[in-house]
Amino acid sequence: MIKIENLTKAYKAKGKTIKVLDDVSLEVKKGEVYGIIGRSGAGKSTLLKCLNLLEKPDTGNVIVDGIDLAKISKKELRLARQQIGVIFQHFNLLSSKTIFDNVALPLKLQGNHSKEETKAAVDEMLKLVGLTEFAHKYPSSLSGGQKQRVGIARALITKPKLLLSDEATSALDPQTTASILDLLLEINETLGITIVLITHEIEVVRKICDKVAVIDAGKIIEEGKAFDVLMHPKEPLTRKLIIEETSDMYLEQVRHFYKFEKNSGKHILLLSFVGETTYQPILNTIARQTDLDFSILRGELDRIKKMPFGQLLIEFNGDHNSLGKACEIMQGMGVHYEILH
Amino acid sequence: MALAAINDILGTLDWSEINQATLDTLFMLGFAVLFSTIIGIPVGLLLFLTNKGGILQNRLVYSLLSFVVNVLRSIPFIILLIVMIPTTTFLVGTSLGAKGTIPPLVVGAFPFFARLVENSLKEIEKGIFHMAESCGATTWQIIWHILLPEIMPSLVASITVTAIALVSYTAMAGAVGGGGLGDLAIRYGYQRFETEVMITTVVLMVIMVQVIQFLGDFLVKIIRKK
């Protein structure tokens, strides 16, 4: 669906050249929800704008649906853009137009649609986002979540194959964020639209992304299936983005505390388990088959997209042989473990 | 008592001349507002679109246009009236009367109005342009379907402000042979010491300004129905 090859983009400011994108390559397959996550200023916004060429890259190719956008004429580019829906952090609705007219705008700009056609299409979209009864209201009377739904309806009315999301939930509260993410996921599944989104919120990736790229200082530093990247981040920055500060602090404290308890027979392990293993009685099995005692220091259960996963911080009490045996059992059950102490 | 005195004064006035002068002022005002708007909107749009960050960013065009607008705005209107006499004669055949006042009125008002338009456009969120371009809109479509509808309420408010400024401009034109209420005030009220005429013309212009402001506010309210 999308292939980006060796994209670079630099700005000149005060005589200095700042590389916003530094040799970025990535590929998004049809039907995927692809997340690009990074801190502010990492270059993710520029990268997204390159996908419909609102920003012209200095070098590199942007191939969307088989067309290299950097190589076509202005007119062709306009037509190509009509096949790419975009939703924005600040919604960008026209305050002078009703919800109906806001959603109808892309069709109006395309021309060649009759009034009946337009009305049928707008009605369908408003139904999809659950705002049918708001058709004749103005944006100022809507809440943030409703405005974003209008934005989504407007982005989808031209039946695009690709939807770009520019921090679409960053201006919304957590509950509204969740409902918008659900809607995006529903759209992705029922209409088969490929979604590329940029965000600085790991929750967004956790909830709906199939794949994720972590961008920092204009470079993609880690990329892969959302599940793998989230569960086993390789780069320190990725870890920082993913692991909430509180849980990171907690781990630090535990490490600090046990530093002084050398050779006490206590071992601290961080267990991560995914999918079906999440529901298996792992600790019970270990306790029965070895003579290890255990206590749970901390635990969480969550989902990444639809995959359940859990993480447990366990203190095992026993000798090294028993610990080795426990590790074997865990390996056998597909549990990922990290010995912290 | 007071009412009788006012009646006395009103009775001594030459109403046919006052009526004619009022009509002349309205005639000048109408055409001046019309042409200032017709010229001012495109100039304001061009100023905005060619400015830094605009979708037609062009430093040369912007600097040139901005310079011309500033020059026109810095010429005192009374001077503009005189400087423009040959141009006015060329355009409408005379530099006298109501007709001869319209061209300088337009030249005096459209740069002011264009700046008001430019300022209204600056209020539009930058994101709207990203949205429009993402939809594959042409520049013309952005102007027609997005910019003009978005600034419509402030456009009407700007026309109101301009029209009111023009009321006093029309009066000033009376000093150099323009028609209308200003002309009347100067010829009768100032040169012949007929204070009643002076007061009447001032009262009429106050009423005119009030009505324009009321109509403008009313229209803005209708447009801003959201």
Coordinates of C-alpha atoms in Angstrom, one line a residue:
Chain A
M1 CA 0.0 0.0 0.0
I2 CA 2.7 2.5 1.0
K3 CA 6.4 2.2 0.4
I4 CA 8.7 4.9 1.6
E5 CA 12.3 4.7 0.5
N6 CA 15.2 6.7 1.9
L7 CA 13.2 9.8 2.7
T8 CA 15.2 12.8 3.8
K9 CA 14.0 16.3 4.6
A10 CA 16.0 19.2 6.1
Y11 CA 15.1 22.7 7.1
K12 CA 17.5 25.6 7.3
A13 CA 17.0 27.8 10.3
K14 CA 19.4 30.6 11.4
G15 CA 22.1 29.3 9.1
K16 CA 21.9 25.8 10.6
T17 CA 20.5 22.8 8.7
I18 CA 18.2 20.6 10.8
K19 CA 17.5 17.1 9.5
V20 CA 13.9 16.5 10.2
L21 CA 13.8 13.2 8.3
D22 CA 17.0 11.2 8.0
D23 CA 16.9 8.3 5.5
V24 CA 13.5 7.0 6.6
S25 CA 12.2 3.8 4.9
L26 CA 9.1 1.9 5.8
E27 CA 6.4 -0.2 4.3
V28 CA 2.8 -0.4 5.2
K29 CA 0.7 -3.3 3.9
K30 CA -2.9 -3.1 2.8
G31 CA -5.4 -3.2 5.7
E32 CA -2.8 -2.6 8.4
V33 CA -3.1 -0.1 11.2
Y34 CA 0.4 1.3 11.3
G35 CA 1.5 3.5 14.1
I36 CA 4.4 6.0 14.1
I37 CA 5.3 7.0 17.6
G38 CA 7.8 9.5 18.9
R39 CA 8.3 12.5 21.1
S40 CA 7.3 16.0 19.9
G41 CA 9.9 17.2 17.4
A42 CA 11.0 13.7 16.4
G43 CA 9.8 14.2 12.8
K44 CA 6.6 12.2 12.9
S45 CA 4.4 15.1 11.8
T46 CA 6.6 15.8 8.8
L47 CA 6.7 12.1 7.9
L48 CA 2.9 12.0 7.9
K49 CA 2.7 15.1 5.7
C50 CA 5.1 13.5 3.3
L51 CA 2.6 10.6 2.8
N52 CA 0.3 12.9 0.9
L53 CA 3.1 15.3 -0.1
L54 CA 1.8 18.2 1.9
E55 CA 5.6 18.3 2.7
K56 CA 7.8 17.7 -0.2
P57 CA 10.7 15.5 0.8
D58 CA 14.2 16.5 -0.3
T59 CA 15.1 13.1 -1.6
G60 CA 13.4 9.7 -1.6
N61 CA 10.3 8.1 -2.9
V62 CA 6.8 8.1 -1.5
I63 CA 4.9 5.3 -3.3
V64 CA 1.2 5.1 -2.4
D65 CA -0.9 2.5 -4.0
G66 CA 1.7 2.1 -6.8
I67 CA 2.1 5.8 -7.6
D68 CA 5.2 7.7 -6.7
L69 CA 3.7 10.9 -5.4
A70 CA 6.9 13.0 -5.8
K71 CA 7.0 12.3 -9.5
I72 CA 3.5 13.2 -10.7
S73 CA 2.0 16.5 -11.8
K74 CA 0.2 18.9 -9.6
K75 CA -3.2 17.9 -11.0
E76 CA -2.5 14.2 -10.6
L77 CA -1.3 14.9 -7.1
R78 CA -4.7 16.6 -6.3
L79 CA -6.5 13.5 -7.6
A80 CA -4.2 11.2 -5.6
R81 CA -4.9 13.3 -2.4
Q82 CA -8.6 12.8 -2.9
Q83 CA -8.0 9.1 -2.4
I84 CA -6.2 9.7 0.9
G85 CA -8.4 10.7 3.9
V86 CA -6.8 12.7 6.7
I87 CA -8.0 13.4 10.3
F88 CA -6.4 16.1 12.4
Q89 CA -5.6 16.7 16.1
H90 CA -7.6 19.9 16.0
F91 CA -10.3 18.6 13.7
N92 CA -10.1 21.5 11.3
L93 CA -13.9 21.8 10.8
L94 CA -15.3 24.9 9.1
S95 CA -17.2 26.9 11.6
S96 CA -19.4 28.5 8.9
K97 CA -20.8 25.2 7.7
T98 CA -23.2 22.7 9.2
I99 CA -22.0 19.2 10.1
F100 CA -23.7 18.0 6.9
D101 CA -21.8 20.6 4.7
N102 CA -18.5 19.9 6.5
V103 CA -18.8 16.2 5.7
A104 CA -19.9 16.9 2.2
L105 CA -16.9 19.3 1.5
P106 CA -14.6 16.8 -0.1
L107 CA -17.3 15.7 -2.5
K108 CA -18.1 19.3 -3.3
L109 CA -14.4 19.9 -4.1
Q110 CA -14.3 16.9 -6.4
G111 CA -17.3 18.3 -8.3
N112 CA -19.2 15.7 -10.4
H113 CA -21.6 14.6 -7.6
S114 CA -25.3 15.2 -7.8
K115 CA -27.2 16.6 -4.8
E116 CA -28.9 13.2 -4.2
E117 CA -25.6 11.3 -4.4
T118 CA -24.0 13.7 -1.9
K119 CA -26.9 13.5 0.5
A120 CA -26.9 9.7 0.4
A121 CA -23.1 9.6 1.0
V122 CA -23.2 12.1 3.8
D123 CA -26.1 10.3 5.5
E124 CA -24.2 7.0 5.3
M125 CA -21.1 8.5 6.8
L126 CA -23.0 10.3 9.6
K127 CA -24.6 7.0 10.4
L128 CA -21.3 5.3 10.5
V129 CA -19.9 7.7 13.1
G130 CA -23.2 7.9 15.0
L131 CA -24.0 11.6 14.4
T132 CA -27.1 11.4 12.2
E133 CA -29.2 13.7 14.3
F134 CA -26.4 16.4 14.3
A135 CA -26.5 17.0 10.5
H136 CA -27.9 20.5 10.7
K137 CA -25.9 21.7 13.7
Y138 CA -22.8 23.7 13.6
P139 CA -19.4 22.5 14.9
S140 CA -19.3 25.0 17.8
S141 CA -22.2 23.1 19.4
L142 CA -20.3 19.8 19.4
S143 CA -17.9 18.2 21.9
G144 CA -14.3 17.3 21.0
G145 CA -15.1 13.7 20.5
Q146 CA -18.1 14.5 18.3
K147 CA -16.0 17.0 16.3
Q148 CA -13.4 14.2 15.6
R149 CA -16.2 11.9 14.5
V150 CA -17.2 14.6 12.0
G151 CA -13.6 14.7 10.9
I152 CA -13.6 11.0 10.4
A153 CA -16.8 11.1 8.4
R154 CA -15.3 13.8 6.2
A155 CA -12.1 11.9 5.7
L156 CA -14.0 8.7 4.7
I157 CA -16.6 10.2 2.4
T158 CA -14.5 9.9 -0.7
K159 CA -14.1 6.2 0.0
P160 CA -10.3 6.4 0.4
K161 CA -8.1 3.3 0.6
L162 CA -5.8 5.1 3.0
L163 CA -6.6 7.1 6.2
L164 CA -3.9 9.3 7.7
S165 CA -4.3 10.2 11.3
D166 CA -2.4 13.2 12.7
E167 CA -2.5 12.9 16.5
A168 CA -6.3 12.4 16.2
T169 CA -6.9 11.7 19.8
S170 CA -4.3 13.9 21.4
A171 CA -6.8 16.7 22.1
L172 CA -9.3 14.3 23.7
D173 CA -9.9 13.0 27.2
P174 CA -9.1 9.3 27.8
Q175 CA -12.6 8.1 27.6
T176 CA -13.3 9.9 24.3
T177 CA -9.9 8.7 23.0
A178 CA -11.0 5.1 23.7
S179 CA -14.3 5.6 21.8
I180 CA -12.5 7.2 18.8
L181 CA -9.9 4.4 18.7
D182 CA -12.7 1.9 18.8
L183 CA -14.3 3.7 15.8
L184 CA -11.0 3.7 13.9
L185 CA -10.6 0.0 14.5
E186 CA -14.1 -0.7 13.4
I187 CA -13.5 1.3 10.2
N188 CA -10.3 -0.6 9.6
E189 CA -12.0 -4.0 10.1
T190 CA -15.3 -3.4 8.3
L191 CA -14.1 -1.2 5.4
G192 CA -10.6 -2.6 5.1
I193 CA -9.0 0.8 5.0
T194 CA -5.3 1.0 5.7
I195 CA -4.6 3.4 8.6
V196 CA -1.3 5.2 9.2
L197 CA -1.3 7.2 12.4
I198 CA 1.2 9.3 14.3
T199 CA 0.9 9.7 18.1
H200 CA 3.0 10.3 21.2
E201 CA 0.6 8.2 23.2
I202 CA 1.6 4.5 23.7
E203 CA -2.0 3.7 24.5
V204 CA -3.0 4.4 20.9
V205 CA -0.4 1.9 19.7
R206 CA -1.4 -0.6 22.3
K207 CA -5.1 -0.4 21.4
I208 CA -5.2 -0.4 17.6
C209 CA -1.9 -0.8 15.9
D210 CA -0.7 -3.9 14.1
K211 CA 2.7 -2.5 13.5
V212 CA 4.7 0.3 14.9
A213 CA 7.7 2.4 14.1
V214 CA 9.5 4.4 16.7
I215 CA 11.0 7.6 15.4
D216 CA 13.5 9.8 17.1
A217 CA 15.5 12.7 15.7
G218 CA 14.3 12.0 12.2
K219 CA 15.3 8.3 12.2
I220 CA 13.3 5.2 12.7
I221 CA 15.0 3.5 15.6
E222 CA 12.8 0.5 16.0
E223 CA 10.1 -1.1 13.9
G224 CA 8.0 -4.2 13.9
K225 CA 4.9 -5.8 15.0
A226 CA 3.3 -3.7 17.7
F227 CA 3.1 -6.7 20.0
D228 CA 6.8 -7.5 19.7
V229 CA 7.9 -3.9 20.1
L230 CA 5.7 -3.3 23.0
M231 CA 6.6 -6.5 24.9
H232 CA 10.3 -6.6 24.1
P233 CA 11.5 -3.1 23.3
K234 CA 15.1 -3.1 22.2
E235 CA 15.9 0.6 22.2
P236 CA 16.1 2.5 25.5
L237 CA 13.9 5.3 24.1
T238 CA 11.3 2.8 23.1
R239 CA 11.4 1.4 26.7
K240 CA 10.9 4.9 27.9
L241 CA 7.9 5.5 25.7
I242 CA 6.3 2.3 26.6
I243 CA 6.9 1.6 30.2
E244 CA 5.0 4.1 32.3
E245 CA 7.2 6.1 34.6
T246 CA 5.7 4.7 37.7
S247 CA 6.4 1.1 36.7
D248 CA 9.9 2.1 35.7
M249 CA 10.4 3.7 39.1
Y250 CA 9.0 0.7 40.8
L251 CA 11.6 -1.6 39.1
E252 CA 14.4 0.8 40.1
Q253 CA 13.3 0.7 43.7
V254 CA 13.1 -3.1 43.8
R255 CA 16.6 -3.4 42.2
H256 CA 17.9 -0.9 44.8
F257 CA 16.3 -2.7 47.7
Y258 CA 17.6 -6.1 46.8
K259 CA 21.1 -4.9 46.1
F260 CA 21.8 -5.1 49.8
E261 CA 20.4 -8.6 50.2
K262 CA 23.1 -10.6 48.5
N263 CA 23.1 -14.4 48.7
S264 CA 19.8 -14.4 50.6
G265 CA 18.3 -16.9 48.2
K266 CA 15.9 -14.4 46.9
H267 CA 15.5 -13.9 43.2
I268 CA 13.5 -11.3 41.5
L269 CA 12.1 -12.1 38.1
L270 CA 10.0 -10.2 35.6
L271 CA 7.7 -12.6 33.8
S272 CA 5.9 -11.6 30.6
F273 CA 3.4 -13.9 29.0
V274 CA 1.1 -13.4 26.1
G275 CA -1.9 -15.0 24.4
E276 CA -3.1 -18.3 25.8
T277 CA -0.3 -18.6 28.4
T278 CA -1.8 -15.5 30.0
Y279 CA -4.5 -17.7 31.5
Q280 CA -2.3 -20.6 32.6
P281 CA -1.5 -21.3 36.2
I282 CA 2.2 -20.8 35.8
L283 CA 3.2 -19.9 39.3
N284 CA 1.2 -22.7 40.7
T285 CA 3.0 -25.2 38.4
I286 CA 6.4 -23.9 39.4
A287 CA 5.7 -24.0 43.1
R288 CA 4.5 -27.6 42.8
Q289 CA 7.3 -28.9 40.7
T290 CA 10.2 -27.1 42.5
D291 CA 10.6 -26.2 46.1
L292 CA 10.5 -22.5 45.4
D293 CA 8.4 -20.1 47.4
F294 CA 7.1 -17.1 45.6
S295 CA 5.5 -13.8 46.4
I296 CA 4.0 -11.4 43.8
L297 CA 5.5 -8.0 44.1
R298 CA 3.5 -6.4 41.2
G299 CA 1.4 -7.6 38.4
E300 CA -0.7 -6.3 35.5
L301 CA -2.9 -7.8 32.8
D302 CA -3.7 -5.9 29.6
R303 CA -4.2 -6.3 25.9
I304 CA -2.3 -5.2 22.9
K305 CA -4.8 -4.7 20.2
K306 CA -6.7 -8.0 20.8
M307 CA -3.8 -10.0 22.3
P308 CA -4.0 -10.5 26.0
F309 CA -0.7 -10.2 27.9
G310 CA 0.5 -10.1 31.5
Q311 CA 3.5 -9.0 33.4
L312 CA 4.4 -10.2 36.9
L313 CA 7.2 -9.1 39.2
I314 CA 8.0 -12.2 41.3
E315 CA 10.2 -12.8 44.2
F316 CA 11.3 -16.5 44.3
N317 CA 12.8 -17.9 47.4
G318 CA 15.1 -20.9 47.0
D319 CA 18.4 -22.2 45.7
H320 CA 19.9 -21.9 42.3
N321 CA 19.0 -25.4 41.2
S322 CA 15.4 -24.8 41.8
L323 CA 15.5 -21.5 40.0
G324 CA 17.1 -23.2 37.0
K325 CA 14.3 -25.7 37.0
A326 CA 11.7 -22.9 37.2
C327 CA 13.3 -21.3 34.2
E328 CA 13.0 -24.5 32.3
I329 CA 9.3 -24.8 33.1
M330 CA 8.7 -21.2 32.1
Q331 CA 10.6 -21.7 28.8
G332 CA 8.5 -24.8 28.2
M333 CA 5.3 -22.8 28.7
G334 CA 6.4 -20.0 26.5
V335 CA 6.8 -17.4 29.2
H336 CA 9.4 -14.8 28.7
Y337 CA 11.4 -14.0 31.8
E338 CA 14.1 -11.6 32.8
I339 CA 16.1 -12.2 36.0
L340 CA 16.5 -8.8 37.7
H341 CA 18.4 -10.1 40.8
Chain B
M1 CA -41.6 75.6 24.2
A2 CA -38.5 73.8 23.0
L3 CA -40.5 71.8 20.6
A4 CA -42.0 74.9 19.1
A5 CA -38.5 76.4 18.7
I6 CA -37.3 73.3 16.9
N7 CA -40.4 73.5 14.7
D8 CA -39.6 77.1 13.9
I9 CA -36.0 76.2 12.9
L10 CA -37.2 73.2 10.8
G11 CA -39.7 75.4 9.1
T12 CA -37.1 77.8 7.9
L13 CA -35.0 75.1 6.2
D14 CA -34.9 74.5 2.5
W15 CA -36.0 70.8 2.6
S16 CA -35.8 70.1 -1.1
E17 CA -32.1 70.9 -1.0
I18 CA -31.5 68.9 2.1
N19 CA -33.4 65.9 0.6
Q20 CA -31.3 66.2 -2.6
A21 CA -28.1 66.4 -0.6
T22 CA -29.1 63.3 1.5
L23 CA -29.8 61.3 -1.7
D24 CA -26.5 62.4 -3.1
T25 CA -24.7 61.3 0.0
L26 CA -26.5 57.9 -0.1
F27 CA -25.6 57.6 -3.8
M28 CA -21.9 58.3 -3.2
L29 CA -21.9 56.0 -0.2
G30 CA -23.6 53.1 -2.0
F31 CA -21.3 53.1 -4.9
A32 CA -18.2 53.8 -2.8
V33 CA -19.0 50.9 -0.5
L34 CA -19.8 48.6 -3.5
F35 CA -16.5 49.4 -5.4
S36 CA -14.4 49.4 -2.2
T37 CA -15.7 45.9 -1.5
I38 CA -15.2 44.6 -5.0
I39 CA -11.6 45.9 -5.1
G40 CA -10.8 45.3 -1.5
I41 CA -11.7 41.6 -1.2
P42 CA -9.3 40.5 -3.9
V43 CA -6.6 42.8 -2.7
G44 CA -7.1 41.5 0.9
L45 CA -7.0 37.9 -0.3
L46 CA -3.9 38.5 -2.4
L47 CA -2.2 40.2 0.6
F48 CA -3.0 37.2 2.7
L49 CA -2.2 34.4 0.2
T50 CA 1.1 35.9 -1.0
N51 CA 2.3 36.7 2.6
K52 CA 4.8 34.4 4.3
G53 CA 3.3 31.0 4.9
G54 CA 0.4 31.7 2.5
I55 CA -0.5 29.1 -0.2
L56 CA 0.6 31.5 -2.9
Q57 CA 3.6 32.8 -1.0
N58 CA 5.4 35.4 -3.1
R59 CA 7.6 38.0 -1.5
L60 CA 7.7 40.3 -4.4
V61 CA 4.0 40.5 -5.0
Y62 CA 3.3 40.8 -1.3
S63 CA 5.8 43.6 -0.7
L64 CA 4.7 45.5 -3.7
L65 CA 1.0 45.2 -2.8
S66 CA 1.6 46.0 0.8
F67 CA 3.6 49.1 -0.1
V68 CA 0.9 50.4 -2.4
V69 CA -1.8 49.8 0.2
N70 CA 0.3 51.6 2.9
V71 CA 1.0 54.6 0.6
L72 CA -2.7 55.0 -0.2
R73 CA -3.6 54.7 3.4
S74 CA -1.1 57.3 4.5
I75 CA -2.4 60.1 2.1
P76 CA -4.8 62.4 3.9
F77 CA -8.2 62.1 2.2
I78 CA -8.5 65.8 1.4
I79 CA -5.2 65.6 -0.4
L80 CA -6.2 62.5 -2.3
L81 CA -9.3 64.3 -3.5
I82 CA -7.2 66.9 -5.1
V83 CA -4.4 64.7 -6.4
M84 CA -7.0 62.5 -8.1
I85 CA -8.8 65.2 -10.0
P86 CA -7.3 64.3 -13.4
T87 CA -7.9 60.6 -12.8
T88 CA -11.4 61.2 -11.6
T89 CA -12.2 63.3 -14.6
F90 CA -10.8 60.6 -16.9
L91 CA -12.9 57.9 -15.1
V92 CA -16.3 59.5 -14.7
G93 CA -16.1 62.6 -16.8
T94 CA -16.1 65.1 -14.0
S95 CA -14.4 65.8 -10.6
L96 CA -17.4 67.6 -9.2
G97 CA -20.6 66.7 -7.6
A98 CA -21.6 63.3 -6.2
K99 CA -20.4 61.4 -9.3
G100 CA -17.0 63.1 -9.2
T101 CA -16.5 62.1 -5.6
I102 CA -16.9 58.3 -6.0
P103 CA -13.4 57.5 -7.4
P104 CA -11.5 59.2 -4.6
L105 CA -13.8 57.7 -2.1
V106 CA -13.0 54.2 -3.4
V107 CA -9.3 54.8 -3.6
G108 CA -9.4 56.2 0.0
A109 CA -11.4 53.3 1.4
F110 CA -10.4 50.1 -0.4
P111 CA -6.9 49.9 1.0
F112 CA -8.4 50.2 4.5
F113 CA -11.0 47.6 3.7
A114 CA -8.3 45.3 2.2
R115 CA -6.3 45.3 5.4
L116 CA -9.5 44.5 7.3
V117 CA -10.0 41.5 5.0
E118 CA -6.4 40.4 5.4
N119 CA -6.8 40.5 9.2
S120 CA -10.0 38.5 9.1
L121 CA -8.2 35.9 7.0
K122 CA -5.3 35.7 9.5
E123 CA -7.8 34.6 12.1
I124 CA -8.5 31.3 10.2
E125 CA -6.7 28.4 11.8
K126 CA -3.7 27.2 9.8
G127 CA -5.0 23.6 10.0
I128 CA -7.9 24.5 7.7
F129 CA -5.4 24.9 4.9
H130 CA -3.8 21.5 5.6
M131 CA -7.3 20.1 5.5
A132 CA -8.2 21.8 2.2
E133 CA -5.0 20.8 0.5
S134 CA -5.3 17.2 1.8
C135 CA -8.7 17.1 0.1
G136 CA -7.0 18.1 -3.1
A137 CA -8.6 21.5 -3.3
T138 CA -7.4 24.1 -5.9
T139 CA -6.5 27.6 -4.8
W140 CA -9.7 28.9 -6.3
Q141 CA -11.7 26.3 -4.4
I142 CA -10.0 27.2 -1.2
I143 CA -10.9 30.8 -1.7
W144 CA -14.5 30.2 -2.8
H145 CA -15.6 27.2 -0.7
I146 CA -13.5 27.8 2.4
L147 CA -12.0 31.2 3.0
L148 CA -14.9 33.5 2.0
P149 CA -17.6 31.5 3.9
E150 CA -15.3 31.3 6.9
I151 CA -14.8 35.1 7.1
M152 CA -18.3 36.1 6.0
P153 CA -19.4 37.5 9.4
S154 CA -16.2 39.5 9.9
L155 CA -16.4 40.6 6.2
V156 CA -19.8 42.1 6.8
A157 CA -18.6 43.7 10.0
S158 CA -15.6 45.2 8.0
I159 CA -18.0 46.5 5.3
T160 CA -19.9 48.2 8.1
V161 CA -16.8 49.9 9.5
T162 CA -15.7 50.9 6.1
A163 CA -19.2 52.3 5.2
I164 CA -19.1 54.4 8.4
A165 CA -15.6 55.7 7.6
L166 CA -17.0 56.6 4.2
V167 CA -19.8 58.7 5.6
S168 CA -17.3 61.2 7.0
Y169 CA -15.2 61.0 3.8
T170 CA -18.2 62.0 1.7
A171 CA -18.7 65.0 4.0
M172 CA -15.0 66.0 3.5
A173 CA -15.5 65.8 -0.2
G174 CA -17.9 68.7 0.1
A175 CA -14.9 71.0 0.8
V176 CA -13.6 70.6 -2.8
G177 CA -16.9 70.7 -4.7
G178 CA -18.2 67.2 -4.0
G179 CA -22.0 66.9 -3.5
G180 CA -24.1 65.7 -0.6
L181 CA -24.6 66.7 3.0
G182 CA -21.0 67.8 3.5
D183 CA -21.3 70.2 0.6
L184 CA -24.5 71.6 2.1
A185 CA -22.9 72.0 5.5
I186 CA -20.0 73.9 4.1
R187 CA -21.8 76.1 1.7
Y188 CA -24.7 77.1 4.0
G189 CA -23.6 76.3 7.5
Y190 CA -20.0 77.5 7.2
Q191 CA -19.9 80.0 4.5
R192 CA -23.3 81.6 5.1
F193 CA -23.5 81.1 8.9
E194 CA -26.7 79.2 8.7
T195 CA -26.2 77.2 11.9
E196 CA -29.6 75.4 11.5
V197 CA -28.4 73.8 8.2
M198 CA -25.1 72.7 9.8
I199 CA -26.9 71.1 12.7
T200 CA -29.4 69.4 10.5
T201 CA -26.7 67.9 8.3
V202 CA -24.8 66.6 11.3
V203 CA -28.0 65.1 12.8
L204 CA -28.7 63.4 9.4
M205 CA -25.2 62.0 9.3
V206 CA -25.5 60.7 12.9
I207 CA -28.7 59.0 11.9
M208 CA -27.0 57.5 8.8
V209 CA -24.1 56.1 10.9
Q210 CA -26.5 54.6 13.4
V211 CA -28.6 52.9 10.7
I212 CA -25.5 51.5 9.0
Q213 CA -24.2 50.1 12.3
F214 CA -27.5 48.7 13.2
L215 CA -28.0 47.0 9.8
G216 CA -24.4 45.7 9.9
D217 CA -24.8 44.2 13.3
F218 CA -28.1 42.7 12.3
L219 CA -26.6 41.0 9.3
V220 CA -23.7 39.7 11.2
K221 CA -26.1 38.2 13.7
I222 CA -28.0 36.4 10.9
I223 CA -24.9 35.1 9.3
R224 CA -23.4 33.9 12.6
K225 CA -26.4 31.7 13.2
K226 CA -24.3 28.9 14.6

